[in-house]
Tab-separated table of C-alpha atoms in Angstrom:
chain	number	residue	atom	x	y	z
A	1	MET	CA	0.000	0.000	0.000
A	2	SER	CA	1.455	3.366	-1.014
A	3	ALA	CA	1.929	6.270	1.403
A	4	LYS	CA	-0.703	8.258	-0.484
A	5	SER	CA	-3.183	5.401	-0.142
A	6	LYS	CA	-2.487	5.102	3.603
A	7	THR	CA	-3.080	8.836	4.028
A	8	ALA	CA	-6.325	8.641	2.061
A	9	THR	CA	-7.500	5.674	4.165
A	10	TRP	CA	-6.549	7.416	7.419
A	11	ARG	CA	-8.296	10.633	6.379
A	12	LYS	CA	-11.396	8.694	5.278
A	13	TRP	CA	-11.704	7.016	8.700
A	14	ASN	CA	-10.998	10.322	10.453
A	15	ASN	CA	-13.843	11.966	8.528
A	16	VAL	CA	-16.209	9.035	9.162
A	17	LEU	CA	-15.462	9.170	12.910
A	18	HIS	CA	-15.871	12.951	12.957
A	19	ARG	CA	-19.186	12.799	11.073
A	20	ASP	CA	-20.714	9.978	13.122
A	21	LEU	CA	-19.617	11.394	16.482
A	22	GLY	CA	-21.010	14.747	15.374
A	23	TYR	CA	-24.403	13.184	14.741
A	24	LEU	CA	-24.319	11.367	18.090
A	25	CYS	CA	-23.353	14.515	20.001
A	26	ALA	CA	-25.744	16.918	18.250
A	27	GLY	CA	-28.708	16.455	20.610
A	28	LEU	CA	-26.668	16.707	23.802
A	29	THR	CA	-24.835	19.706	22.409
A	30	VAL	CA	-28.115	21.583	21.888
A	31	VAL	CA	-29.186	20.759	25.477
A	32	TYR	CA	-25.841	21.972	26.846
A	33	VAL	CA	-25.883	25.122	24.671
A	34	VAL	CA	-29.360	26.204	25.777
A	35	SER	CA	-28.694	25.387	29.418
A	36	GLY	CA	-25.215	26.925	29.358
A	37	ILE	CA	-26.461	30.256	28.051
A	38	ALA	CA	-29.313	30.250	30.587
A	39	VAL	CA	-27.042	29.420	33.530
A	40	ASN	CA	-24.385	31.940	32.444
A	41	HIS	CA	-26.955	34.709	32.910
A	42	VAL	CA	-28.236	33.591	36.315
A	43	ALA	CA	-27.442	37.069	37.698
A	44	ASP	CA	-30.016	38.543	35.281
A	45	TRP	CA	-32.832	36.013	35.626
A	46	ASN	CA	-33.769	32.672	37.141
A	47	PRO	CA	-33.280	30.019	34.449
A	48	ASN	CA	-35.206	27.343	36.377
A	49	TYR	CA	-38.266	29.262	37.541
A	50	ALA	CA	-40.483	32.058	36.241
A	51	ILE	CA	-41.387	34.417	39.079
A	52	GLU	CA	-44.477	36.599	38.740
A	53	ARG	CA	-44.923	39.460	41.199
A	54	ARG	CA	-48.049	41.563	41.540
A	55	SER	CA	-49.685	43.814	44.084
A	56	VAL	CA	-53.268	43.643	45.312
A	57	THR	CA	-55.165	45.982	47.618
A	58	ILE	CA	-56.733	44.407	50.695
A	59	SER	CA	-58.844	45.574	53.621
A	60	PRO	CA	-57.570	45.454	57.214
A	61	VAL	CA	-57.380	41.895	58.553
A	62	ALA	CA	-59.985	41.052	61.204
A	63	GLY	CA	-59.460	38.183	63.632
A	64	ASP	CA	-56.394	36.115	64.445
A	65	PRO	CA	-54.308	36.211	61.245
A	66	LEU	CA	-52.623	32.893	62.041
A	67	THR	CA	-55.814	30.844	61.803
A	68	PRO	CA	-56.266	28.984	58.501
A	69	ASN	CA	-59.783	30.366	57.949
A	70	VAL	CA	-58.545	33.957	58.134
A	71	ALA	CA	-55.646	33.194	55.767
A	72	VAL	CA	-57.989	31.527	53.256
A	73	GLY	CA	-60.337	34.540	53.506
A	74	ILE	CA	-57.439	36.899	52.761
A	75	LEU	CA	-56.457	34.820	49.715
A	76	GLU	CA	-60.036	34.813	48.415
A	77	ALA	CA	-60.422	38.567	48.954
A	78	ALA	CA	-57.141	39.180	47.135
A	79	GLY	CA	-58.131	36.888	44.253
A	80	VAL	CA	-55.143	34.612	44.830
A	81	GLU	CA	-55.542	30.942	43.956
A	82	GLY	CA	-53.477	28.157	45.458
A	83	GLU	CA	-53.630	25.615	48.241
A	84	LEU	CA	-52.784	27.056	51.669
A	85	ARG	CA	-49.510	25.595	52.977
A	86	GLY	CA	-49.080	27.696	56.101
A	87	SER	CA	-48.490	31.190	57.442
A	88	PHE	CA	-46.433	33.131	59.963
A	89	ARG	CA	-45.834	36.696	61.118
A	90	PRO	CA	-42.323	37.918	60.245
A	91	ASN	CA	-43.138	41.062	62.253
A	92	PRO	CA	-46.169	42.328	64.227
A	93	ASP	CA	-47.589	44.226	61.232
A	94	THR	CA	-47.244	41.585	58.495
A	95	LEU	CA	-48.614	38.135	57.720
A	96	ARG	CA	-46.776	35.927	55.239
A	97	ILE	CA	-49.021	33.288	53.687
A	98	PHE	CA	-47.492	30.305	51.902
A	99	ILE	CA	-49.506	28.733	49.116
A	100	GLU	CA	-48.649	26.064	46.601
A	101	GLY	CA	-46.341	27.798	44.140
A	102	GLY	CA	-45.978	31.110	45.920
A	103	THR	CA	-46.222	33.485	48.862
A	104	VAL	CA	-48.372	36.461	49.801
A	105	ASN	CA	-47.091	39.215	52.123
A	106	VAL	CA	-50.077	40.894	53.765
A	107	PRO	CA	-50.045	44.154	55.764
A	108	LEU	CA	-52.447	43.449	58.656
A	109	ALA	CA	-53.633	47.070	58.719
A	110	GLY	CA	-54.720	46.763	55.074
A	111	GLY	CA	-53.187	48.285	51.994
A	112	THR	CA	-51.011	46.669	49.360
A	113	ALA	CA	-50.309	42.940	49.597
A	114	GLU	CA	-47.437	41.541	47.545
A	115	VAL	CA	-48.123	38.278	45.705
A	116	GLU	CA	-45.221	36.212	44.366
A	117	MET	CA	-45.989	33.137	42.251
A	118	VAL	CA	-43.282	30.740	41.090
A	119	ARG	CA	-43.600	28.225	38.263
A	120	GLU	CA	-41.028	25.869	36.817
A	121	ARG	CA	-39.670	26.563	33.333
A	122	ALA	CA	-40.237	23.038	32.027
A	123	VAL	CA	-37.621	22.726	29.268
A	124	LEU	CA	-34.937	24.893	30.862
A	125	HIS	CA	-35.354	23.315	34.295
A	126	ALA	CA	-34.848	19.847	32.789
A	127	ALA	CA	-31.860	20.964	30.682
A	128	ASN	CA	-30.219	22.690	33.669
A	129	PHE	CA	-30.866	19.612	35.820
A	130	LEU	CA	-28.781	17.546	33.400
A	131	HIS	CA	-26.193	20.222	32.595
A	132	LEU	CA	-25.374	20.841	36.264
A	133	ASN	CA	-25.247	17.059	36.900
A	134	HIS	CA	-27.917	16.988	39.594
A	135	PRO	CA	-28.895	13.378	38.803
A	136	LYS	CA	-25.345	12.111	39.537
A	137	LYS	CA	-25.176	8.281	39.222
A	138	LEU	CA	-25.261	7.044	35.625
A	139	TRP	CA	-25.666	10.558	34.207
A	140	THR	CA	-22.125	11.389	35.381
A	141	TRP	CA	-20.806	8.671	33.067
A	142	VAL	CA	-22.966	9.875	30.178
A	143	ALA	CA	-21.666	13.432	30.664
A	144	ASP	CA	-18.052	12.208	30.889
A	145	ILE	CA	-18.392	10.141	27.711
A	146	TYR	CA	-19.977	13.141	25.995
A	147	ALA	CA	-17.058	15.352	27.091
A	148	LEU	CA	-14.576	12.809	25.724
A	149	ALA	CA	-16.559	12.613	22.473
A	150	LEU	CA	-16.341	16.413	22.163
A	151	GLY	CA	-12.578	16.125	22.618
A	152	VAL	CA	-12.399	13.525	19.847
A	153	LEU	CA	-14.594	15.753	17.658
A	154	ALA	CA	-12.205	18.649	18.231
A	155	VAL	CA	-9.128	16.593	17.332
A	156	THR	CA	-10.662	14.851	14.305
A	157	GLY	CA	-12.042	18.200	13.148
A	158	LEU	CA	-8.494	19.497	12.868
A	159	PHE	CA	-7.804	16.958	10.115
A	160	VAL	CA	-11.036	16.977	8.093
A	161	LEU	CA	-9.644	19.405	5.516
A	162	LYS	CA	-6.156	19.406	4.079
A	163	GLY	CA	-4.079	22.060	2.417
A	164	LYS	CA	-4.315	25.812	2.914
A	165	LYS	CA	-7.804	25.569	4.484
A	166	GLY	CA	-6.787	22.723	6.807
A	167	ILE	CA	-4.552	22.488	9.867
A	168	THR	CA	-1.432	23.420	7.890
A	169	GLY	CA	-3.021	26.674	6.694
A	170	ARG	CA	-5.897	28.748	7.978
A	171	GLY	CA	-6.879	25.987	10.421
A	172	ALA	CA	-3.613	26.449	12.329
A	173	TRP	CA	-4.361	30.126	12.914
A	174	LEU	CA	-7.939	29.499	13.991
A	175	SER	CA	-6.862	26.636	16.273
A	176	ALA	CA	-4.209	28.839	17.870
A	177	LEU	CA	-6.793	31.576	18.403
A	178	GLY	CA	-9.068	29.047	20.092
A	179	VAL	CA	-6.264	28.207	22.534
A	180	VAL	CA	-5.257	31.839	23.149
A	181	VAL	CA	-8.748	33.247	23.892
A	182	PRO	CA	-9.241	31.415	27.237
A	183	PHE	CA	-5.765	32.435	28.383
A	184	VAL	CA	-6.466	36.085	27.552
A	185	PHE	CA	-9.596	35.991	29.717
A	186	LEU	CA	-7.747	34.203	32.516
A	187	TRP	CA	-5.111	36.932	32.380
A	188	LEU	CA	-7.816	39.642	32.442
A	189	TYR	CA	-9.859	38.164	35.300
A	190	LEU	CA	-7.291	36.518	37.570
């Protein structure tokens, strides 16, 4: 077998491996991309839960605010739906009512009550659950194998093209840039 034939065979198998691993990793990559962007901006928003806040006007509370009947009456008067979970007084002038999926802060003298409802962001919550490796167990192995597959994709990708557009030409410059960028940010932030 000639050297040219060996190179062609090697490159063919490199491209096959790169293509097939790319197909296998595509779905997980989309999950990690969406979750990664969401989690990177956790200072700006909650990627797992949507939080809705609103104010409602209520009358002064009559009776013992810690009794369930009074709390349910307050919720009904305020137009707040949700199963009563409990209540307590964080201070003498306020009642905090816990309902399924939220809380209501009520001024006992009447006025503006603050309602906060929390609901799970279905797709993002699930993606973040996997991305941040909350399941542990078998998922850790899946994530590790995926990370290794990405490494193989990166290395095989270097050799997909040959010539001036491959690793001996433009690819060398782009690969070097990909290595330099993280070090520049480490230098800036550390």
